[in-house]
XYZ file of C-alpha atoms in Angstrom:
716
model
C 0.006 0.066 -0.058
C 1.621 3.359 -1.088
C 1.097 6.419 1.040
C 2.071 9.837 -0.176
C 2.963 12.771 2.136
C 3.520 16.365 1.182
C 4.629 18.387 4.094
C 3.516 22.235 4.436
C 5.673 23.229 7.212
C 9.499 22.584 7.788
C 11.056 21.244 10.880
C 7.901 19.529 12.035
C 7.198 15.877 12.603
C 3.641 15.091 12.200
C 2.008 11.685 13.134
C -1.032 10.128 11.324
C -2.935 6.937 11.687
C -3.825 4.868 8.799
C -7.003 2.654 9.597
C -7.405 -0.489 7.669
C -10.886 -2.220 7.539
C -11.428 -5.673 6.332
C -14.539 -7.789 5.814
C -14.219 -11.643 6.200
C -17.019 -13.682 4.526
C -17.930 -17.255 5.062
C -20.509 -19.384 3.191
C -22.188 -22.253 5.381
C -24.759 -23.490 2.912
C -26.513 -22.101 -0.126
C -28.469 -19.067 0.761
C -26.777 -18.828 4.241
C -23.826 -16.487 4.432
C -22.081 -14.657 7.368
C -19.091 -12.202 7.726
C -16.973 -10.568 10.152
C -15.367 -7.134 10.108
C -11.717 -6.640 11.312
C -10.098 -3.316 12.026
C -6.136 -2.321 12.370
C -4.551 0.839 12.564
C -0.889 1.767 11.710
C 0.821 5.234 12.708
C 3.127 6.977 10.446
C 5.452 9.944 11.561
C 6.794 12.105 8.673
C 9.322 14.690 9.985
C 10.052 17.696 7.387
C 13.424 19.636 7.275
C 14.919 22.549 5.367
C 17.739 22.225 2.878
C 20.979 21.593 4.755
C 24.493 20.347 4.180
C 27.421 19.210 6.377
C 31.053 19.488 5.211
C 33.293 18.968 8.248
C 33.148 19.260 12.022
C 35.399 21.937 13.650
C 38.260 19.404 14.354
C 38.080 17.497 11.014
C 41.334 17.529 9.255
C 42.846 16.077 6.254
C 46.405 15.030 6.960
C 48.615 14.354 4.030
C 51.510 13.355 6.121
C 55.063 13.514 4.768
C 55.854 14.254 1.385
C 58.876 14.684 -0.622
C 59.351 18.297 -2.163
C 58.019 18.249 -5.639
C 55.788 15.257 -5.287
C 52.034 15.318 -5.316
C 49.511 13.706 -2.908
C 45.529 13.617 -3.110
C 42.737 13.190 -0.738
C 39.035 12.727 -0.778
C 36.310 14.315 1.660
C 32.616 13.913 1.405
C 29.757 16.721 1.558
C 26.711 15.224 3.158
C 23.054 16.346 2.635
C 21.485 16.115 5.848
C 18.286 18.213 5.193
C 14.989 17.353 3.657
C 15.571 19.034 0.147
C 18.194 18.998 -2.621
C 21.261 21.357 -1.982
C 23.674 23.176 -4.097
C 27.367 23.881 -3.784
C 28.355 26.928 -5.743
C 31.986 27.414 -5.124
C 35.202 26.419 -3.281
C 38.222 28.194 -1.981
C 41.782 27.481 -0.194
C 42.942 29.837 2.518
C 46.711 29.057 3.597
C 47.506 29.259 7.161
C 51.336 28.161 7.139
C 53.590 27.591 4.279
C 53.486 28.637 0.720
C 50.451 27.901 -1.415
C 50.495 23.997 -1.951
C 46.808 22.812 -1.438
C 44.098 22.984 -4.041
C 40.611 21.643 -4.689
C 40.714 19.482 -7.760
C 38.551 21.265 -10.564
C 34.851 20.647 -10.375
C 31.886 22.083 -12.469
C 29.732 24.294 -10.256
C 27.150 24.449 -9.075
C 27.133 20.965 -7.652
C 23.648 19.645 -6.901
C 23.320 17.085 -4.153
C 19.931 15.240 -3.943
C 18.314 14.516 -0.624
C 19.932 11.664 1.522
C 22.932 11.562 -0.785
C 26.364 12.941 -0.631
C 29.118 14.288 -3.067
C 33.008 13.801 -2.749
C 35.409 16.691 -2.801
C 39.050 16.132 -3.935
C 42.229 17.908 -2.776
C 45.864 18.046 -4.002
C 48.860 18.745 -1.966
C 52.051 19.676 -4.036
C 54.792 21.254 -1.965
C 57.668 22.991 -3.476
C 59.884 23.820 -0.582
C 60.420 21.888 2.592
C 58.419 22.872 5.737
C 54.969 22.295 7.528
C 51.833 23.305 5.641
C 48.353 24.151 7.075
C 45.366 25.379 5.159
C 41.444 25.710 5.263
C 39.397 24.296 2.489
C 36.165 26.291 2.137
C 32.821 25.508 0.357
C 29.883 27.994 -0.207
C 26.207 27.174 -0.722
C 22.905 29.048 -0.637
C 21.586 26.482 1.805
C 22.287 26.236 5.560
C 24.924 26.566 6.831
C 25.919 28.386 3.817
C 29.807 28.103 4.457
C 31.875 25.259 5.891
C 35.545 24.713 6.458
C 37.957 21.718 6.584
C 41.563 21.716 7.847
C 44.319 20.558 5.495
C 47.843 19.722 6.725
C 50.985 18.241 5.260
C 54.747 18.047 5.675
C 57.296 18.684 2.810
C 60.881 17.142 3.086
C 64.168 16.944 1.347
C 66.054 13.655 1.174
C 68.742 13.178 4.012
C 70.312 10.458 6.129
C 70.086 10.230 9.932
C 72.748 8.672 12.222
C 71.639 7.209 15.606
C 75.063 8.387 17.084
C 78.192 9.827 15.892
C 80.225 7.367 17.679
C 79.992 3.546 18.095
C 82.077 0.959 20.102
C 82.735 -2.530 19.073
C 82.512 -5.322 21.761
C 86.033 -6.437 23.080
C 87.552 -8.834 20.383
C 90.551 -11.187 20.491
C 93.546 -10.811 18.403
C 93.107 -12.393 14.911
C 89.420 -12.509 15.471
C 86.860 -10.534 13.574
C 84.848 -7.927 15.467
C 81.876 -6.732 13.601
C 79.279 -4.004 14.362
C 76.254 -2.941 12.151
C 76.218 0.816 11.459
C 72.479 1.870 11.080
C 72.082 4.483 8.431
C 68.544 5.702 8.619
C 66.162 7.588 6.104
C 63.479 9.156 8.212
C 62.248 11.157 5.243
C 59.467 10.409 2.784
C 62.036 10.826 0.034
C 64.359 7.920 -1.313
C 67.966 8.806 -0.110
C 70.931 8.081 -2.218
C 74.173 7.168 -0.391
C 77.108 7.755 -2.722
C 79.822 6.143 -0.715
C 81.198 5.085 2.661
C 84.655 5.287 3.594
C 86.849 4.113 6.722
C 89.716 6.309 7.563
C 92.184 5.174 10.067
C 96.074 5.201 10.655
C 95.920 1.494 11.633
C 95.093 -1.137 9.234
C 92.473 -3.733 10.184
C 89.393 -1.820 9.581
C 87.108 -2.812 6.681
C 83.523 -2.202 5.545
C 81.344 -4.925 4.063
C 79.811 -2.408 1.675
C 81.312 0.634 0.193
C 79.579 1.259 -3.214
C 76.629 3.482 -3.398
C 73.037 2.495 -2.589
C 69.596 4.056 -2.064
C 67.535 3.925 1.090
C 63.881 3.798 0.685
C 61.615 6.323 2.482
C 61.294 5.806 6.080
C 63.757 2.891 6.142
C 67.004 1.841 7.283
C 70.175 -0.010 5.970
C 72.849 -1.502 8.152
C 76.463 -1.410 7.056
C 78.818 -3.834 8.697
C 82.060 -2.494 10.036
C 84.728 -5.178 10.737
C 87.977 -4.879 12.706
C 90.593 -7.633 12.884
C 93.901 -6.993 14.555
C 97.025 -8.884 15.395
C 98.098 -7.218 18.574
C 96.231 -6.296 21.670
C 95.420 -2.604 22.211
C 92.691 0.179 21.724
C 91.963 1.164 18.116
C 89.766 3.787 16.474
C 88.639 4.887 12.935
C 86.325 7.349 11.253
C 83.441 6.063 9.018
C 82.497 8.829 6.426
C 79.143 8.574 4.631
C 78.502 10.759 1.553
C 74.942 11.251 0.514
C 73.044 13.949 -1.269
C 75.865 16.386 -1.155
C 76.351 15.676 2.680
C 79.175 14.111 4.582
C 78.419 12.498 7.829
C 81.109 11.019 10.084
C 81.076 8.247 12.682
C 83.716 7.490 15.155
C 84.395 3.742 15.696
C 86.383 2.348 18.629
C 87.465 -1.132 19.732
C 89.568 -2.918 22.269
C 91.551 -5.849 21.412
C 92.659 -8.488 23.861
C 94.661 -11.658 23.860
C 92.646 -14.528 25.472
C 93.475 -18.164 24.720
C 93.350 -21.424 26.631
C 95.689 -24.539 26.032
C 93.497 -27.580 26.279
C 94.393 -31.322 26.119
C 93.126 -32.370 22.675
C 93.148 -36.092 23.193
C 93.122 -38.289 26.371
C 94.074 -41.934 25.837
C 93.161 -44.333 28.475
C 94.278 -47.379 26.301
C 93.060 -50.838 27.413
C 91.071 -50.848 30.608
C 89.655 -54.008 32.215
C 85.861 -54.094 32.093
C 84.129 -52.412 34.992
C 87.336 -51.206 36.566
C 88.390 -47.589 37.113
C 90.990 -45.737 34.968
C 91.702 -42.003 35.766
C 93.397 -39.329 33.664
C 93.459 -35.479 33.734
C 92.119 -32.874 31.423
C 94.556 -29.922 31.756
C 93.468 -26.287 30.832
C 96.159 -23.412 30.834
C 95.011 -19.933 30.547
C 97.100 -17.673 28.358
C 96.933 -14.042 27.027
C 96.277 -10.584 28.605
C 92.935 -11.251 29.957
C 91.322 -14.114 32.088
C 89.764 -17.064 30.474
C 86.367 -18.298 31.686
C 85.382 -22.096 31.661
C 81.581 -21.862 31.373
C 80.680 -25.657 30.763
C 82.083 -29.070 30.309
C 79.842 -31.558 28.634
C 80.185 -35.231 27.548
C 78.889 -36.436 24.112
C 79.050 -39.582 22.102
C 77.756 -43.199 21.967
C 79.820 -44.136 24.842
C 79.483 -40.839 26.910
C 78.105 -42.749 29.895
C 81.489 -44.770 30.255
C 83.169 -41.564 31.422
C 82.686 -39.091 34.318
C 84.068 -35.630 35.039
C 85.292 -34.589 38.439
C 86.045 -31.014 39.108
C 88.554 -30.105 41.928
C 87.106 -29.758 45.362
C 85.216 -26.558 45.917
C 85.279 -25.627 42.313
C 82.128 -24.764 40.409
C 81.407 -23.735 36.774
C 81.598 -21.036 35.345
C 85.282 -20.800 36.457
C 87.680 -17.860 35.765
C 91.280 -18.785 34.996
C 93.773 -15.836 35.478
C 96.580 -15.710 32.714
C 99.156 -18.553 33.297
C 96.715 -20.254 35.717
C 96.295 -24.113 35.184
C 93.052 -26.244 35.842
C 93.367 -29.918 36.060
C 90.210 -31.894 35.854
C 89.890 -35.706 36.496
C 88.297 -37.757 33.876
C 87.298 -41.301 34.927
C 86.977 -44.220 32.439
C 84.921 -47.273 33.528
C 84.288 -49.339 30.485
C 80.921 -51.100 30.358
C 81.622 -53.325 27.381
C 84.474 -54.609 25.509
C 86.134 -52.841 22.462
C 86.659 -49.186 21.593
C 84.500 -46.771 23.708
C 85.167 -43.334 22.283
C 83.506 -40.106 23.437
C 84.007 -36.312 23.168
C 84.357 -33.722 25.800
C 83.390 -30.291 24.915
C 84.492 -27.040 26.870
C 82.477 -23.826 26.418
C 84.871 -21.110 27.077
C 84.345 -17.417 27.421
C 80.573 -17.784 26.397
C 79.282 -14.473 27.877
C 82.257 -12.389 26.921
C 84.822 -11.864 24.213
C 86.664 -14.566 22.437
C 84.066 -17.373 22.821
C 85.310 -20.650 22.080
C 84.203 -24.303 21.936
C 86.963 -26.860 22.430
C 86.698 -30.502 22.045
C 88.777 -33.088 23.558
C 88.604 -36.519 22.290
C 88.474 -39.350 24.719
C 89.752 -42.866 23.715
C 89.434 -45.925 25.716
C 89.177 -49.572 25.027
C 87.203 -51.941 27.195
C 89.012 -55.233 27.696
C 88.083 -58.499 29.359
C 89.845 -61.702 29.218
C 87.312 -64.455 29.312
C 87.564 -67.989 30.494
C 85.873 -70.849 28.799
C 86.069 -74.722 28.628
C 84.546 -76.975 26.167
C 82.724 -78.658 29.056
C 82.368 -77.684 32.668
C 82.244 -81.291 33.770
C 85.021 -83.767 33.156
C 84.094 -87.437 33.430
C 87.031 -89.672 33.757
C 84.931 -92.858 33.754
C 85.474 -96.108 35.674
C 89.198 -96.729 36.499
C 90.699 -99.607 38.164
C 92.225 -98.878 41.451
C 95.819 -98.011 41.307
C 95.643 -97.148 37.483
C 96.498 -93.704 36.117
C 94.590 -91.786 33.436
C 96.028 -88.745 31.818
C 93.527 -86.327 29.916
C 93.509 -82.595 28.639
C 91.416 -79.848 29.565
C 91.349 -77.104 26.984
C 91.117 -73.586 28.400
C 90.024 -71.057 25.938
C 90.178 -67.175 25.984
C 87.433 -65.879 23.792
C 87.903 -62.431 25.227
C 89.970 -59.418 23.783
C 92.888 -59.266 26.347
C 95.556 -61.572 27.849
C 94.249 -63.963 30.129
C 96.561 -64.790 33.211
C 95.818 -67.829 35.235
C 97.583 -67.438 38.492
C 96.499 -70.511 40.386
C 94.757 -73.796 39.589
C 93.215 -75.453 42.649
C 91.773 -78.744 42.922
C 89.537 -79.458 46.036
C 87.906 -82.766 46.733
C 89.241 -86.255 45.727
C 92.894 -86.458 46.208
C 93.476 -88.504 42.922
C 93.022 -85.561 40.605
C 96.108 -83.605 39.922
C 97.324 -81.066 37.486
C 100.554 -81.461 35.711
C 100.833 -77.815 34.600
C 102.472 -75.605 37.243
C 103.277 -71.871 37.468
C 101.476 -68.930 35.743
C 99.607 -69.583 32.532
C 98.892 -66.989 29.918
C 96.593 -67.300 27.138
C 96.311 -64.555 24.479
C 92.978 -63.232 23.254
C 91.076 -65.749 21.058
C 93.429 -68.614 21.930
C 93.530 -71.786 23.905
C 95.863 -73.521 26.308
C 95.683 -77.289 27.271
C 96.258 -78.232 30.820
C 97.272 -81.766 31.769
C 94.798 -83.595 34.170
C 95.895 -86.648 35.755
C 93.727 -89.079 37.835
C 95.135 -91.778 39.939
C 92.660 -94.045 41.165
C 93.368 -94.277 44.889
C 89.829 -94.861 46.242
C 86.907 -97.041 45.390
C 83.470 -95.564 44.405
C 82.313 -92.288 42.962
C 85.143 -89.727 43.313
C 84.483 -86.043 42.721
C 86.689 -82.776 42.844
C 86.308 -79.304 41.839
C 88.968 -77.436 39.727
C 89.023 -73.691 40.406
C 90.895 -71.080 38.456
C 92.213 -67.917 39.836
C 92.681 -65.519 37.012
C 92.154 -62.013 35.810
C 89.391 -63.081 33.574
C 85.745 -64.019 33.861
C 83.975 -67.122 32.920
C 82.022 -66.594 29.733
C 79.093 -67.654 31.445
C 78.256 -65.875 34.715
C 76.844 -69.190 36.298
C 80.092 -70.890 35.851
C 82.789 -70.790 38.432
C 84.612 -73.857 38.305
C 85.122 -77.300 36.379
C 83.719 -80.622 38.081
C 85.806 -83.604 37.917
C 84.161 -87.021 38.238
C 85.696 -90.461 38.198
C 84.702 -93.834 39.550
C 87.488 -95.998 41.296
C 86.694 -99.732 40.945
C 88.272 -103.020 41.876
C 89.686 -104.948 38.936
C 91.290 -108.275 38.645
C 90.148 -111.870 39.043
C 88.239 -113.814 41.587
C 89.158 -117.474 41.426
C 88.408 -120.779 42.937
C 91.293 -123.391 43.313
C 91.220 -126.765 42.001
C 91.618 -129.069 44.920
C 92.374 -132.850 45.236
C 90.647 -134.269 48.381
C 90.296 -137.555 49.625
C 86.893 -139.014 50.145
C 85.880 -138.792 53.888
C 88.080 -135.799 54.410
C 87.451 -132.061 54.396
C 88.409 -130.070 51.177
C 89.581 -126.680 51.752
C 88.738 -124.483 48.829
C 90.236 -120.788 48.785
C 88.506 -117.976 46.974
C 91.341 -115.748 45.724
C 91.596 -112.352 44.655
C 94.274 -111.468 42.119
C 94.736 -107.837 40.982
C 95.465 -107.028 37.287
C 99.022 -107.779 36.150
C 99.565 -104.161 35.386
C 98.358 -102.901 38.696
C 100.634 -101.004 40.917
C 98.754 -102.024 44.011
C 98.706 -105.333 45.791
C 95.611 -107.233 46.819
C 96.060 -106.165 50.353
C 96.402 -102.515 49.309
C 93.358 -102.530 47.296
C 91.395 -104.361 50.192
C 92.531 -101.304 52.369
C 91.271 -98.869 49.653
C 87.914 -100.662 49.999
C 87.907 -100.215 53.795
C 88.744 -96.619 53.541
C 86.229 -95.865 50.998
C 83.618 -97.926 52.954
C 82.879 -99.967 49.814
C 83.401 -103.465 51.137
C 79.940 -105.063 50.662
C 80.227 -108.160 48.538
C 77.759 -110.873 47.264
C 79.169 -114.268 45.853
C 77.256 -117.258 44.647
C 79.230 -120.673 44.275
C 77.480 -123.733 42.751
C 78.794 -127.199 43.392
C 77.918 -130.966 43.165
C 76.027 -131.913 46.309
C 76.406 -135.482 45.651
C 80.319 -135.162 46.225
C 80.524 -132.229 48.605
C 78.861 -131.165 51.660
C 79.715 -127.419 52.538
C 80.246 -127.225 56.132
C 81.452 -123.627 56.582
C 84.016 -120.949 55.857
C 87.424 -120.654 57.333
C 90.612 -118.794 56.845
C 92.044 -117.103 59.895
C 93.722 -114.365 57.744
C 91.249 -114.032 54.918
C 89.158 -110.968 54.047
C 86.140 -112.332 55.790
C 88.001 -113.809 58.771
C 85.919 -111.566 61.171
C 82.562 -112.535 59.666
C 82.953 -116.258 58.590
C 79.893 -117.610 60.219
C 77.620 -114.677 59.317
C 78.717 -114.438 55.738
C 77.666 -117.970 54.727
C 74.274 -118.960 53.513
C 73.825 -122.645 52.340
C 71.213 -123.446 49.925
C 72.532 -126.780 48.300
C 73.573 -127.231 45.653
C 74.912 -123.689 46.120
C 76.116 -121.391 48.727
C 75.877 -117.535 49.062
C 78.742 -115.542 50.692
C 77.683 -111.987 51.410
C 78.525 -109.071 53.719
C 77.447 -105.530 54.221
C 79.964 -102.529 54.357
C 81.996 -103.993 57.017
C 85.857 -103.676 57.533
C 87.695 -106.480 55.639
C 90.924 -107.969 56.747
C 93.721 -107.106 54.245
C 94.275 -110.426 52.204
C 94.281 -111.641 48.977
C 91.814 -114.774 49.908
C 88.333 -113.796 50.403
C 87.518 -116.952 52.307
C 88.242 -120.616 52.436
C 85.293 -123.088 51.795
C 85.175 -126.130 54.005
C 83.512 -129.111 52.280
C 83.302 -132.685 53.208
C 84.300 -135.084 50.378
C 81.437 -137.661 50.009
C 81.769 -141.141 48.498
C 79.250 -141.183 45.558
C 78.782 -141.781 42.034
C 80.625 -138.485 41.058
C 84.368 -138.028 41.805
C 84.560 -134.606 40.369
C 82.592 -131.332 41.401
C 82.843 -128.183 39.400
C 82.794 -125.106 41.532
C 81.177 -122.296 39.608
C 81.760 -118.821 40.914
C 79.262 -115.971 40.119
C 79.617 -112.392 41.343
C 76.660 -110.502 42.259
C 78.327 -107.644 43.697
C 81.823 -106.808 45.009
C 82.916 -103.676 46.559
C 79.362 -102.336 46.375
C 79.225 -102.862 42.825
C 82.384 -100.770 42.096
C 84.125 -103.703 40.415
C 85.042 -105.132 37.114
C 86.158 -108.689 37.967
C 86.814 -111.814 35.851
C 85.991 -115.186 37.411
C 87.953 -118.504 37.329
C 85.764 -121.494 38.387
C 87.343 -124.348 40.471
C 87.045 -128.150 40.734
C 87.283 -130.636 43.473
C 88.539 -133.994 42.576
C 87.902 -136.955 44.985
C 90.918 -139.301 45.885
C 91.031 -142.850 47.458
C 93.507 -144.822 49.477
C 94.249 -143.451 52.927
C 95.567 -145.849 55.637
C 93.741 -144.306 58.520
C 90.663 -143.597 56.597
C 90.189 -146.512 54.341
C 87.146 -147.796 52.722
C 85.647 -150.837 54.419
C 83.763 -153.134 51.967
C 81.944 -155.933 53.477
C 78.708 -157.677 52.708
C 77.964 -154.777 50.152
C 78.303 -152.296 53.107
C 80.158 -149.086 52.212
C 81.163 -146.875 55.297
C 83.550 -144.117 56.035
C 84.343 -142.642 59.449
C 86.496 -139.799 60.418
C 87.009 -137.350 63.343
C 86.901 -133.765 62.694
C 87.997 -130.901 64.896
C 86.013 -127.803 64.988
C 87.843 -125.663 67.640
C 87.279 -127.339 71.041
C 84.300 -129.320 69.872
C 85.388 -132.437 68.136
C 82.724 -134.578 66.307
C 82.633 -137.963 64.427
C 81.583 -137.906 60.736
C 80.064 -141.186 59.656
C 79.099 -141.847 55.905
C 77.104 -145.002 55.030
C 75.814 -145.980 51.788
C 72.545 -147.328 53.036
C 70.481 -147.206 56.312
C 72.316 -149.434 58.852
C 72.024 -150.202 62.637
C 75.202 -149.509 64.452
C 76.711 -148.916 67.858
C 79.606 -146.419 68.218
C 81.859 -146.417 71.322
C 84.643 -144.383 72.410
C 87.514 -146.282 73.947
C 90.789 -144.966 75.936
C 94.115 -146.331 75.556
C 93.673 -148.639 78.387
C 90.768 -150.403 76.341
C 88.184 -149.007 78.627
C 84.895 -147.855 77.260
C 84.674 -144.072 77.964
C 81.380 -143.102 76.187
C 78.518 -144.692 74.000
C 78.556 -142.281 71.135
C 75.669 -143.920 69.182
C 73.287 -146.724 69.235
C 70.816 -147.369 66.737
C 69.909 -146.485 63.027
C 72.423 -144.687 60.827
C 70.666 -142.993 57.923
C 72.188 -143.389 54.576
C 74.602 -140.531 53.782
C 76.507 -138.362 56.223
C 75.817 -138.277 60.101
C 77.613 -136.262 62.445
C 77.945 -137.817 65.990
C 78.616 -135.450 68.830
C 81.384 -136.239 71.278
C 80.405 -135.300 74.576
C 82.062 -132.222 76.150
C 83.065 -133.809 79.284
C 85.469 -136.125 77.381
C 89.032 -134.633 78.200
C 91.783 -134.190 75.718
C 93.631 -137.276 74.777
C 94.146 -140.138 72.452
C 91.234 -142.430 72.020
C 89.859 -145.344 69.809
C 86.550 -145.326 68.155
C 84.537 -148.638 67.560
C 81.654 -148.837 64.951
C 80.130 -152.245 65.233
C 77.144 -153.232 62.922
C 75.611 -156.567 62.562
C 77.970 -157.611 59.748
C 81.289 -155.825 60.368
C 83.438 -153.997 62.872
C 85.228 -150.793 62.206
C 87.826 -148.925 64.339
C 89.635 -145.683 64.157
C 92.105 -143.667 66.327
C 91.431 -140.049 67.141
C 93.105 -137.193 69.147
C 90.645 -134.933 71.004
C 92.006 -131.707 72.022
C 90.005 -129.523 74.279
C-alpha cells in the first residue's frame, strides 16, 4: 500500500494513523452467508526539514603526512546532504595558514547539486615546492544552511637526508686475529628515497674494513645496516672514522674497539688405552690460560655413543663457570669405567668465554678400550669314567680365552678327591682368542664315586656368569680276578677251597692295598654265589683266619644246596688276597669231580670289574687211617673232625644201617657210647660229649655184619 505525504511546514514531525478495515465472508450452505469485520491501525511519522548540508566538524582534518618536495598527494572528503531538500554547492576556495600555497581543490563544475539523502565527494591536492610544515583551510559555499563550511588541511614537505643514531660506536671487545663486527645503522626518516653515494673508513691503523662501500639507495622511512669489521693481530685500543657521502652531505661516525689476547691451551686427546671391564682408570684434562685477560670455563659436557662410560670430577670446591687468570692451570679428573669390550670413544666439549669476548668451543677426544679376558672350557664337567684302583689316566682340559685381552691364570686349585692332579704348574697366560691345554691326571686311589672341583684364579671372567669352576668326576673300581682253586681231596676228608683275589697284572697295587682302599672308601659289601655238586661235597662252613672275611665267617655264609651264598654289608675287611676258604666234606658217591662255579653278584658295593675263574674238587682214594671198608655190600667211611674245642665224628654210610659207636681210651676201657641205633644213608655227624677230656682215643663202630675202628686225638 503506497502512501504519499507532502509537508506544508518545515521542521515538524506530524504523526498520522492509517486505519485498515477488512470484511471476512464465510458461506455455510447455499443461501446462508455470514461475515466478520476486522479493523487495524498503523501510525506514520513524517518529519520535514529545510535544505542543509555538512562538510566538516570543527576538528576534522585531512592529513597528507610527509611528502617529498616536488611530489603530489591527493585526498577525498565527502559533503553530506542532511536536510529534507536537494542542495547546491556553488564554489570552493583554499586559505593558507602556514607555508607557501601547496593545497588545491581538484577542478569541479559548479554548481554541484546534491540530492536529498545523498552525498558528494570533494578532492584535494597537496604539491609542496619547498620543505616545511603546511596548514590551510578548504572552504565550500552554498545558498543553503549553513551556507559556508571549512575543513582543515595539513602536510609536511621534506628533502632527502640520512640520519645517524650516534656519531660514535664501540665494538665489543675482540680477541686478536678475530673479526669484530658491528652494524652501523644508516636511517632515512624522510618521505624521499635517499641516495648514499659512498662510505669510507679512515684510520691510521690497518685492520678496519667495510662490507659495503659502493653507493646504494635507502627507501623512504627505512634503514640500511652497514657492517664495520675490525681484525687486529696485537692487543690494544683502536679507532677509525666512518665517512658517509649522500645527497651532497658528509656524515662521520667515530668507531672504537678494544683488542685483547685470550687463549686457553686444552688437552686435545686423552688416551686411556686398554682398561679392564668395569674397573676404574683416571686421567687428567689440563687447561692453561694464556693471554692478557682471564679465560672463563663456562661448561664441560660429554657426548658420544659411549659418553656414559666417562665421568668428570672437578677439583674440590670448584664450580662452573670458573675464571682462570692468565698463566693459571686447571686440572680436571676424567674417569673411564668401560661397560663393554672394544673401543669406547666419546667427546668432551668445553664452552669457553661464552658470555664475553673470544667465545670458543674446544673439543677433547676421549679414547678408551674396554677389555676383558674371558675363560671358557669345552665342558664344565670332566668325566674320567671307571678306572681300576691303582691305575693312572691322563687327559687334557682345553682352556679358551674368547675375550679381547691377555688371560693370566695365576693358580689352579683342586679340592675334593686326592686322585686328581694337574701337571701344569706356574702362571699360565693365554692370548686373546686362543686356547691352552692343561694336563689332568687321575690316579685311582679310592673305590667308588670320586669327585673334585677345579677352580681357576685368574684376571678373567667365565664366559657364562653361572660358571665358576670345573667339576671332575671319576669312579674307582676293583679290577682283577676272583678264582676258586682246583683241589684234590680224599673221600671222607674235608676239602679246603680258597676264593682268591688277584689284582690285574699291570696294577701297581697289591691285593692287600686294594682291600685297604675298599675299607677306607667304605665300599666293602660283596655278594658271591658258588654252585657245587652236592653228591660229592657237603659245604660245612668258611674258614681262613687271615682271609678278608675272617671276622665274619659264620655270618657271611648262607647254604642252599647245591649252592652257597657269601655276602656281607659294608664291614671292614681283613687285608688279604683270599676272600675266604670254603670247607667241604668230600663224600663217596657216584661222582668223583665237582665243578665249582663262581658268580659275582656284587663286589665292593658294585664298584668292580672282575673276571671269574671257576674251581674243581677231585675226590681221591687210599688213605691208611681212613680206608674204605667193604663188607657184605656195606660201604662206610668214618672220620673225626676237630672244630675248635668241639670234636665230632662224621660217619658216611651207603644205606640205612643199625650200628653202635663206642669211644675207648688207651687202656681199652669204654669211655662213652656215642651212638646206638639207626644210621641213615649218607653223612651223619655224631657229637662227642663235652666232658670227654683231651687225649688219644679209639673209636669202635660195630654193625651186625662188620666192625670198624679208628684212632682219634681230642684236644679241648
